[in-house]
Short mmCIF file of C-alpha atoms and ligand atoms in Angstrom, two decimals:
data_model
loop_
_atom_site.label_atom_id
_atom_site.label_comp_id
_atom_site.label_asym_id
_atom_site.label_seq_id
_atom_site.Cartn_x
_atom_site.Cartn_y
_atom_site.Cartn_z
CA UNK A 1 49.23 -20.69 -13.67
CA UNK A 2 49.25 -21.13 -9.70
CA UNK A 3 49.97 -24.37 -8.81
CA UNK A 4 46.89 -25.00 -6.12
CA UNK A 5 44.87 -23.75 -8.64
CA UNK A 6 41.48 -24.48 -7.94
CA UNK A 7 39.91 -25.54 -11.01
CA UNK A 8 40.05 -29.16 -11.38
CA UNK A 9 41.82 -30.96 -14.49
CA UNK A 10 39.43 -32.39 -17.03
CA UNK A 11 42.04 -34.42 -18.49
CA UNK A 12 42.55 -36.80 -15.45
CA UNK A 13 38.64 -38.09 -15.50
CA UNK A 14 38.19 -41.30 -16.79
CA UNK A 15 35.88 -40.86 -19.74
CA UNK A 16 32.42 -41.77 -17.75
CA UNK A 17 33.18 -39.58 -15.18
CA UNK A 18 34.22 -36.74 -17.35
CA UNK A 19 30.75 -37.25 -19.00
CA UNK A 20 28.44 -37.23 -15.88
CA UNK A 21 30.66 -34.36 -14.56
CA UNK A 22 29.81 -32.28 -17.28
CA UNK A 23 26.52 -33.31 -17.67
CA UNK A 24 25.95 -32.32 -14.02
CA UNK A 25 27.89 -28.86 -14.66
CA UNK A 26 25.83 -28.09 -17.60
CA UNK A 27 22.39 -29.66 -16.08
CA UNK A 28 22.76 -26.86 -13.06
CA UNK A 29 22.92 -24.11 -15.21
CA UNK A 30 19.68 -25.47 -17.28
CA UNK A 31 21.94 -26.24 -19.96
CA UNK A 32 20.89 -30.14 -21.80
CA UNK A 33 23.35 -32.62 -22.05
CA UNK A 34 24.58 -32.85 -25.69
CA UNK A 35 26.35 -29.69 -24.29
CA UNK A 36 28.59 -32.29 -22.09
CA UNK A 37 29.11 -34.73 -24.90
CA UNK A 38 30.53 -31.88 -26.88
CA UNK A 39 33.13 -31.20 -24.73
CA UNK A 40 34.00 -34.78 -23.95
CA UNK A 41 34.12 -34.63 -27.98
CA UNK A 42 36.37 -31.71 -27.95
CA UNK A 43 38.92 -33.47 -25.25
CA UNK A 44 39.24 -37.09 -26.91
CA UNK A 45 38.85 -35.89 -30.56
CA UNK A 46 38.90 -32.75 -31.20
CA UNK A 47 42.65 -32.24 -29.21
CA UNK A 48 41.25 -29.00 -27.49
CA UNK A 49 44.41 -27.24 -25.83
CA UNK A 50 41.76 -25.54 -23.75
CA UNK A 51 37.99 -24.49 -23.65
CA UNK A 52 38.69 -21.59 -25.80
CA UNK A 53 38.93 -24.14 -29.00
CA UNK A 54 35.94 -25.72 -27.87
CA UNK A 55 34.07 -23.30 -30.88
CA UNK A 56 30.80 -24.54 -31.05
CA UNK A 57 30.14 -23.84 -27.49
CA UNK A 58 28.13 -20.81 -26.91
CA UNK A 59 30.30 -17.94 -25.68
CA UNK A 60 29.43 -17.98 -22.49
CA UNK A 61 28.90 -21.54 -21.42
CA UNK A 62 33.28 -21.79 -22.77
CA UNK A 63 33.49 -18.75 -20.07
CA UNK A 64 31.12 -20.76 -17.05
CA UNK A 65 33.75 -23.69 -18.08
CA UNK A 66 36.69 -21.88 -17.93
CA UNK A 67 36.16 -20.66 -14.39
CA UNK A 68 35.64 -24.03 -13.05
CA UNK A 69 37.64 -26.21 -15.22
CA UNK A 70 41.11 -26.93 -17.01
CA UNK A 71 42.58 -28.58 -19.42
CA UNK A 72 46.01 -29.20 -17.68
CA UNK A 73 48.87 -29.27 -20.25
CA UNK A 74 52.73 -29.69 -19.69
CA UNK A 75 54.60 -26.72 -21.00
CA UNK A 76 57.84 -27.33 -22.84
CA UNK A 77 61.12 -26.75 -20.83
CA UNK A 78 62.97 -28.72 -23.30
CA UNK A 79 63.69 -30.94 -26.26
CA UNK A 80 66.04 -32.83 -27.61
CA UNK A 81 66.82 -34.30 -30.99
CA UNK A 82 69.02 -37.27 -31.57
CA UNK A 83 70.54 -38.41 -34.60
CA UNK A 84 68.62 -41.04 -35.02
CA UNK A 85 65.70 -39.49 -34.98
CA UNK A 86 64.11 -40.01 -31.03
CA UNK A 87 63.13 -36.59 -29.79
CA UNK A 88 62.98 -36.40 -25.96
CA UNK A 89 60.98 -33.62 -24.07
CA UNK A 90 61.51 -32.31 -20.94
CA UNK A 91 57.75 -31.37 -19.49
CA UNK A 92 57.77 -28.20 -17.02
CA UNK A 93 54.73 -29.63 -14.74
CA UNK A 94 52.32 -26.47 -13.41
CA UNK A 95 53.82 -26.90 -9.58
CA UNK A 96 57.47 -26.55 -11.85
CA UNK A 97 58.25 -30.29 -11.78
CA UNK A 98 60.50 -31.65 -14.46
CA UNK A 99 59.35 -35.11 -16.36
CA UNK A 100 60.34 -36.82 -19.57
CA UNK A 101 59.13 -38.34 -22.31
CA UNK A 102 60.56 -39.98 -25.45
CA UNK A 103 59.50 -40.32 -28.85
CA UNK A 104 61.35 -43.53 -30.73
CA UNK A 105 60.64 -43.85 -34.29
CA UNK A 106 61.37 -47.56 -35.61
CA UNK A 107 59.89 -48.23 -38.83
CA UNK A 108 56.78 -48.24 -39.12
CA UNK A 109 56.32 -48.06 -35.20
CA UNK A 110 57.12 -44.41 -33.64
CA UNK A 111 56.88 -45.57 -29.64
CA UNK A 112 56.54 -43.07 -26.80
CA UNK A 113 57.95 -42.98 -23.50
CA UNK A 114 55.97 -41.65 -20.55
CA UNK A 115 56.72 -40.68 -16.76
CA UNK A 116 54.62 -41.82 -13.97
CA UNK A 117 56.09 -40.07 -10.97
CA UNK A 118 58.39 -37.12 -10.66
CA UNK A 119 61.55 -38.90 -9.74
CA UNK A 120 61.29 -42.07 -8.18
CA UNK A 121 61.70 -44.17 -4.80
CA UNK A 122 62.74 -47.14 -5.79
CA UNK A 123 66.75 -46.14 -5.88
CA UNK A 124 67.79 -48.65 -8.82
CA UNK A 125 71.41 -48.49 -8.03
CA UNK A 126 72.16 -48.40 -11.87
CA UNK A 127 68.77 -45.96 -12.94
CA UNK A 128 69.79 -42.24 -12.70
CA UNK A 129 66.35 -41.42 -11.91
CA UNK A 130 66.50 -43.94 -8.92
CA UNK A 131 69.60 -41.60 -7.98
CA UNK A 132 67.92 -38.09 -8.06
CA UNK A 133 65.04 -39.52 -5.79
CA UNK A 134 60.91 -39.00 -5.38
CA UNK A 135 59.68 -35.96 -5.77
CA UNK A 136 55.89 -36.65 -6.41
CA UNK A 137 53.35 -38.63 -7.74
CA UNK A 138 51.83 -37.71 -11.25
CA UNK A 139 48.21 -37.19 -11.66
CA UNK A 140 46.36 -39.24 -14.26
CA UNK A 141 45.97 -36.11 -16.13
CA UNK A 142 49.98 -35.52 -16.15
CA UNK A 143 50.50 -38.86 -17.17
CA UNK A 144 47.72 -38.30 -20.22
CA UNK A 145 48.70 -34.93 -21.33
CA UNK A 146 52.31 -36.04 -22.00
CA UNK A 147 50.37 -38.47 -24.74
CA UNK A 148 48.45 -35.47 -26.08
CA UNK A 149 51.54 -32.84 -25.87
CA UNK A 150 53.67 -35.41 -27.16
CA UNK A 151 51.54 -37.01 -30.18
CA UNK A 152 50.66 -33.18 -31.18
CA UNK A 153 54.60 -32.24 -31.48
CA UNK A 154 54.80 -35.83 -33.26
CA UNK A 155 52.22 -34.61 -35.82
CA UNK A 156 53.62 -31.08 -36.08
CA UNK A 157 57.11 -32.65 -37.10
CA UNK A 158 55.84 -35.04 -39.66
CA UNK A 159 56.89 -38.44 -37.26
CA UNK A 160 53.34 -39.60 -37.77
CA UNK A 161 50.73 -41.11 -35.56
CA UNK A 162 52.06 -42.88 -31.92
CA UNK A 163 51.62 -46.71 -32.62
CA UNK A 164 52.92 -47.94 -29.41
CA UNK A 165 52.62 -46.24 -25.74
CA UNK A 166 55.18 -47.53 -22.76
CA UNK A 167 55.33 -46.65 -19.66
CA UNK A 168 59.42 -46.51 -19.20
CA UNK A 169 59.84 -43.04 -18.56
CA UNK A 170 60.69 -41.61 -14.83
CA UNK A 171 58.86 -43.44 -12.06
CA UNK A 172 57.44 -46.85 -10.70
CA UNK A 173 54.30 -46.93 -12.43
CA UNK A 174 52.70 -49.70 -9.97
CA UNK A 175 53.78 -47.52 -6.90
CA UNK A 176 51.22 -44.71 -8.49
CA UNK A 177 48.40 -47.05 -9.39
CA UNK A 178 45.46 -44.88 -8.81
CA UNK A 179 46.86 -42.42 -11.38
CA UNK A 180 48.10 -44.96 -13.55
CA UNK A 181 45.32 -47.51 -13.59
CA UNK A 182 42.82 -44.90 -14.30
CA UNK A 183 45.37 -43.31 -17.01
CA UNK A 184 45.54 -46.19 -19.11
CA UNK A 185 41.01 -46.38 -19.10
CA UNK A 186 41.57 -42.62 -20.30
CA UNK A 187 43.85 -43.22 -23.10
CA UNK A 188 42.19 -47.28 -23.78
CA UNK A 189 38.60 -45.80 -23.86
CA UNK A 190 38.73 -42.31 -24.30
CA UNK A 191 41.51 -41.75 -26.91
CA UNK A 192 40.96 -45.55 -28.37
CA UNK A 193 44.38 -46.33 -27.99
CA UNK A 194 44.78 -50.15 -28.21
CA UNK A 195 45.37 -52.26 -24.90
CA UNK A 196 48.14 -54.43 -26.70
CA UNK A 197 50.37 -51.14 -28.01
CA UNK A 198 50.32 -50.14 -23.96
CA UNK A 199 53.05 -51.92 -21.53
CA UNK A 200 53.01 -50.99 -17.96
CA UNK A 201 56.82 -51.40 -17.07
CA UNK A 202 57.78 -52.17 -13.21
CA UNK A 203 60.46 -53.27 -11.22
CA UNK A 204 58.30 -55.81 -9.24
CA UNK A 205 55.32 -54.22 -7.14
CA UNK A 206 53.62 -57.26 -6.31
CA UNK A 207 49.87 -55.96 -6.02
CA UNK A 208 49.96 -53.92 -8.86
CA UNK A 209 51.13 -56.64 -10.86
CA UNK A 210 47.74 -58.90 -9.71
CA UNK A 211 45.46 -55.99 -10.17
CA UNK A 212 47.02 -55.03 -13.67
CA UNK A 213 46.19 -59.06 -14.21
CA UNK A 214 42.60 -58.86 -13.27
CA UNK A 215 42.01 -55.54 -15.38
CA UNK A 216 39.94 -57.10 -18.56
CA UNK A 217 41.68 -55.24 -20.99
CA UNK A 218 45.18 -56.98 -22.67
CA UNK A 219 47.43 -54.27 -21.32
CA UNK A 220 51.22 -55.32 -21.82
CA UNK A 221 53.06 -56.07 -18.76
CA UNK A 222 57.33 -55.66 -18.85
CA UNK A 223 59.17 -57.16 -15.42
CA UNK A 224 62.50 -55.09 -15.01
CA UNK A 225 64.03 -58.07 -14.27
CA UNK A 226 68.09 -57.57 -14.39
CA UNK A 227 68.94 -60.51 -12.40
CA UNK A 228 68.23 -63.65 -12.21
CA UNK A 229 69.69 -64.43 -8.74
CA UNK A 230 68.12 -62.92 -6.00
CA UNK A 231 71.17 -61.61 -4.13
CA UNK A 232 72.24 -59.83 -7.32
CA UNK A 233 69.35 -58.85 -7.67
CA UNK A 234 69.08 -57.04 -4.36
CA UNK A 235 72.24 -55.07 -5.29
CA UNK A 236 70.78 -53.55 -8.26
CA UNK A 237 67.17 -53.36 -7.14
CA UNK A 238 66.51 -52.47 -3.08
CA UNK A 239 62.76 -53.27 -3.89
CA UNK A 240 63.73 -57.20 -4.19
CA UNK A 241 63.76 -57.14 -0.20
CA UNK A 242 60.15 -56.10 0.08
CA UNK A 243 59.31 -58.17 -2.98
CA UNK A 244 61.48 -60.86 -3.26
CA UNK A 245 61.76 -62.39 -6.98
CA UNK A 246 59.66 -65.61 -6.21
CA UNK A 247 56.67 -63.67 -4.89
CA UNK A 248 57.39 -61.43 -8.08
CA UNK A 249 57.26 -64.62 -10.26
CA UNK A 250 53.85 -65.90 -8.90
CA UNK A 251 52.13 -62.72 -9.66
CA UNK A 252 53.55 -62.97 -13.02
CA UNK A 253 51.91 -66.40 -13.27
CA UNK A 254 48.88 -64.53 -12.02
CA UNK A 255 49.48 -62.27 -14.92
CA UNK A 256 50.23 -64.77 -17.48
CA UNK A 257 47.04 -66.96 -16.66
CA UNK A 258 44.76 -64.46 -17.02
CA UNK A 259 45.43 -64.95 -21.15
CA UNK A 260 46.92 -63.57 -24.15
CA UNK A 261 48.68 -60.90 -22.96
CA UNK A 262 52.47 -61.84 -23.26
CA UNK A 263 55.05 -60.63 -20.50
CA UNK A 264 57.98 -59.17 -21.35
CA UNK A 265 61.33 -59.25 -19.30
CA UNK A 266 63.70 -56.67 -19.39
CA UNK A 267 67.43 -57.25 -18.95
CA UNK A 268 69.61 -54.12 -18.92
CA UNK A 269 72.68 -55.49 -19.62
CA UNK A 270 76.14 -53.88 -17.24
CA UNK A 271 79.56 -55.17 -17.72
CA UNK A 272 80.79 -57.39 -15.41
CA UNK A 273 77.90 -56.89 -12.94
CA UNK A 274 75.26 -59.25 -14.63
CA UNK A 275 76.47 -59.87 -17.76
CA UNK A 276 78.53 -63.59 -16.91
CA UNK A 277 76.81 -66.21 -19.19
CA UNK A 278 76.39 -68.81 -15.98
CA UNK A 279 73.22 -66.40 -15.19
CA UNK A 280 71.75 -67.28 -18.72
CA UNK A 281 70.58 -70.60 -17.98
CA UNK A 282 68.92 -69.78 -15.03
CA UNK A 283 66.92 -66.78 -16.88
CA UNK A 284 66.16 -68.89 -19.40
CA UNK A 285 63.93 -71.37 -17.03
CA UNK A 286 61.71 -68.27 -16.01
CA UNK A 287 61.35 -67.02 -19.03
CA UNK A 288 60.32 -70.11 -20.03
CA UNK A 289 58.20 -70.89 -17.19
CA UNK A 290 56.53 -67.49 -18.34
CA UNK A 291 56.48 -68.06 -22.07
CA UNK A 292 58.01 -63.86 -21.42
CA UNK A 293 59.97 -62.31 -23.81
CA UNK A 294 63.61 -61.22 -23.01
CA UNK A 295 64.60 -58.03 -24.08
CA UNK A 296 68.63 -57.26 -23.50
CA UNK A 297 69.40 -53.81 -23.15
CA UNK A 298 72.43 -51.87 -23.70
CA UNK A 299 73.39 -50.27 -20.19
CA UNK A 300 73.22 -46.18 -20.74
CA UNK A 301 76.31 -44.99 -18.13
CA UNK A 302 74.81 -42.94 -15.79
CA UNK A 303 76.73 -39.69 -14.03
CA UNK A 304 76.68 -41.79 -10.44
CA UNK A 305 78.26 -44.88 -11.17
CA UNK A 306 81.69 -45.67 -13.11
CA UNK A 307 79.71 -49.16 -14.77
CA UNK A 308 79.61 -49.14 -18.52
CA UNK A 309 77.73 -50.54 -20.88
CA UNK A 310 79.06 -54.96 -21.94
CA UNK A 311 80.14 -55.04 -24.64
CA UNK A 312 78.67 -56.44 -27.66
CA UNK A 313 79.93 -59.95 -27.85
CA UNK A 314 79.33 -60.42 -24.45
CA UNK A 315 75.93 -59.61 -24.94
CA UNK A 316 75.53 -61.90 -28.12
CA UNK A 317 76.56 -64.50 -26.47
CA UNK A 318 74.23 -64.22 -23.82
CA UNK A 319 71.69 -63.85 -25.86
CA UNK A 320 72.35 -67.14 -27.99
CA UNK A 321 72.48 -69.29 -24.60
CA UNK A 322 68.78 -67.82 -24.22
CA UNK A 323 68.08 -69.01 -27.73
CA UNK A 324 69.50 -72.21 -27.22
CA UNK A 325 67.06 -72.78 -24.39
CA UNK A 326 64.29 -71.89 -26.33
CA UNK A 327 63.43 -68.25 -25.32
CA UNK A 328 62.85 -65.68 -27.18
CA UNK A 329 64.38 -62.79 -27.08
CA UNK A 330 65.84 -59.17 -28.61
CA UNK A 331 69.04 -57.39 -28.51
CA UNK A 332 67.99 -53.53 -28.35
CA UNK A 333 69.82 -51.28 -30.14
CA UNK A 334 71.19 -48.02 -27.58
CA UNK A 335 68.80 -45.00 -28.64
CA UNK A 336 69.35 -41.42 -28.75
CA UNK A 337 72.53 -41.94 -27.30
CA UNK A 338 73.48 -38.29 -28.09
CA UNK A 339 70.58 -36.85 -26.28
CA UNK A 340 70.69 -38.97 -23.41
CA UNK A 341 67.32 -41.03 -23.44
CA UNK A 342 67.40 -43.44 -21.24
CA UNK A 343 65.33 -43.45 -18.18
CA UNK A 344 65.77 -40.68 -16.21
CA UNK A 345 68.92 -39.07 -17.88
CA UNK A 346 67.80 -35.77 -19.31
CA UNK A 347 66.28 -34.61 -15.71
CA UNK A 348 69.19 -36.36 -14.22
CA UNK A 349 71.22 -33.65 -15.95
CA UNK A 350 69.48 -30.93 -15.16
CA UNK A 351 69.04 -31.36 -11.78
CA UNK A 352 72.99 -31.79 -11.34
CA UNK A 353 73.51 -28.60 -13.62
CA UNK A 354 70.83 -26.60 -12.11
CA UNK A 355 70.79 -27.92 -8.53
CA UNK A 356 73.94 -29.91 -7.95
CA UNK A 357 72.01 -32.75 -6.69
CA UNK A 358 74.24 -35.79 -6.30
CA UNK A 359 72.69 -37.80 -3.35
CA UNK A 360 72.54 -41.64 -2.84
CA UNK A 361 69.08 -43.22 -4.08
CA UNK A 362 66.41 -41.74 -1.63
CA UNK A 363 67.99 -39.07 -0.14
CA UNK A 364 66.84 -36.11 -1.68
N1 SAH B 401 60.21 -48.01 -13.00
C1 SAH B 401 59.89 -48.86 -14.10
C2 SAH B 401 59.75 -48.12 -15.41
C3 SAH B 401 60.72 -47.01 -15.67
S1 SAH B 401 62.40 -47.50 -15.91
C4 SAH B 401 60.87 -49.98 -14.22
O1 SAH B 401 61.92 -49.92 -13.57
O2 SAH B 401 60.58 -50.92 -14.94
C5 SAH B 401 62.34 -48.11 -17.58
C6 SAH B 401 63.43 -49.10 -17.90
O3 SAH B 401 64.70 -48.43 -18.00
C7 SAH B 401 63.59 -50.19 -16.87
O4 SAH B 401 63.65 -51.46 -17.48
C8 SAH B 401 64.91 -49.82 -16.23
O5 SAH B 401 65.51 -50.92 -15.65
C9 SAH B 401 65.68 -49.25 -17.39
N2 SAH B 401 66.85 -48.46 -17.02
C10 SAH B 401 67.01 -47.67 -15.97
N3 SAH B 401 68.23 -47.10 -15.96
C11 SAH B 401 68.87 -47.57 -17.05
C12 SAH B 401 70.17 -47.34 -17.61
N4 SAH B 401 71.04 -46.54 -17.02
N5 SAH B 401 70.49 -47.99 -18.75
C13 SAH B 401 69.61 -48.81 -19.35
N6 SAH B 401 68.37 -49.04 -18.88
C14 SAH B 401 68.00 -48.44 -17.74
FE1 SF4 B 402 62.60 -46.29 -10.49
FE2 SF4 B 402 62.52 -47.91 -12.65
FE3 SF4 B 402 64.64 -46.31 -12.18
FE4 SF4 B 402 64.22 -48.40 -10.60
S1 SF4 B 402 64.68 -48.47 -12.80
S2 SF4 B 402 64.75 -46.33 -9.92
S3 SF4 B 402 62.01 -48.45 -10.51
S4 SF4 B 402 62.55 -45.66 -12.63
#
């Protein structure tokens, strides 16, 4: 497919728009409008892979559509199985951009991972996506066909139906709002996937925090949090000058007012870096402040840095300070270890096989 191909991508229109779009493509060639619901049909229910499947389209109208529309999907460059069962896929993008996402059966729950951005410019010293850089925004249709690529492989291998969508893969979701505010009305209103299974994960971006709390719907909100001193935090997280963690905290409160939708912090836990229990207490009174959620995460080693992962007493310990001040919190068990998926990795990889790109964050 050329990548400035000129037929726009029906996947990245939020479900009213798709619907008047149609109804004015099918209107100007005399054409009524159940023809438009239909396809809208075919797209949110029907998993169409393109206008071809949409059979009970006349012949020709599927041909009128096919010249002036797409249905955009990722095409597989690669995936990976782990042990344990989470299956990560490398997406092939149709300019030849690489993105991941991850599939993480638990239970009951199979979760999946999604990328908003090719790469990413925040340059997380400890992220080895923050290390290969930005390469480009995602559209809202990118973001929404690795759902529908994804939850058709899921299907295929007998993992079930996606319970729980989080947006933890490659990329600062709140630094690609347009795409991402208008991919989470797709998938809320056009696939009916619930609010409350969706968390928006970010590392702080102040006004897309606010406007994620003014949205009506109870979309989930996760602060990569990681520190809670601010000149630690700086060291792990260059976006903590332009947003420093107080400013972060009020739009949190922002957030948090707005009702029922419960924040979640996320602590990835590095040994000897910001792992010393004197930090506890201090991440307890936010969290607290919050009513949030702490989530301790097992530090994934990336290629970049020699930090490794604390170990596991360290991190208990930790944790029961937290519990001792009344917060709530989980100790996440390391997935798919053996395929490397955590954020960023599998590109990460590739880029240093294929392209033997090792720069400092930003620089690529
Ligand atoms: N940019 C967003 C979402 C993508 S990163 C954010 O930063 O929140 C998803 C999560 O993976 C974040 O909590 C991030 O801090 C964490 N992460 C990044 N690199 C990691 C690593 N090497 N080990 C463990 N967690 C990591
Ligand atoms: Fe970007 Fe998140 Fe990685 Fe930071 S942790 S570099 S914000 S993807």
């Amino acid at each position: 497919m050329p990548p400035d191909s000129p037929r726009s991508d029906l996947l990245g229109l939020e479900p009213d728009l798709l619907q008047q779009e149609l109804e004015r493509f099918f209107a100007a060639r005399g054409k009524p409008p159940f023809r438009a619901r239909q396809v809208v049909r075919w797209i949110f229910e029907g998993d169409a892979q393109g206008v071809d499947d949409m059979t009970d389209l006349p012949l020709e109208e599927r041909k009128a559509l096919a010249a002036a529309y797409e249905l955009r999907e990722p095409e597989v460059d690669t995936v990976a199985r782990s042990s344990d069962g989470t299956a990560k896929h490398l997406w092939r993008l149709h300019d030849g951009e690489l993105v991941e996402s991850v599939l993480i059966p638990a239970g009951d729950r199979l979760t999946l991972c999604i990328s908003s951005q090719a790469g990413c410019a925040m340059g997380c010293t400890f992220c080895a996506t923050g290390w290969g850089g930005f390469r480009r925004h995602l559209t809202a249709g990118e973001i929404v066909s690795q759902f529908r690529a994804s939850r058709r492989w899921a299907a295929e291998e007998g993992y079930g139906p996606i319970t729980n969508l989080v947006y933890m893969g490659m990329g600062e979701p709140l630094a690609n709002r347009e795409a991402v505010m208008s991919s989470l009305t797709i998938l809320n209103q056009g696939y009916r996937f619930g609010a409350r299974r969706i968390t928006v994960s970010t590392v702080g971006v102040v006004p897309g925090i606010r406007e994620l709390a003014r949205r009506p719907e109870q979309f989930r909100l996760a602060l990569s949090l990681h520190a809670p001193d601010e000149a630690l935090r700086r060291e792990l997280i260059p976006l903590e000058k332009r947003w420093p963690l107080p400013e972060v905290l009020d739009a949190l409160r922002e957030f948090d007012a707005a009702g029922g939708k419960r924040i979640t912090f996320e602590y990835t836990m590095i040994d000897g870096v910001n792992d010393d229990p004197s930090l506890a207490p201090r991440l307890a009174t936010m969290a607290r402040d919050l009513r949030a959620f702490v989530n301790l995460i097992p530090f994934n080693p990336i290629p970049y840095r020699d930090w490794g992962a604390s170990p596991p007493d360290r991190v208990a310990h930790f944790a029961r300070v937290l519990e001792e001040r009344g917060v709530d919190v989980a100790v996440r068990e390391p997935r798919g270890r053996d395929i490397d998926a955590a954020c960023g990795q599998l590109r990460a990889h590739a880029l240093v096989q294929v392209e033997g790109r090792r720069g400092a964050p930003g620089t690529t």
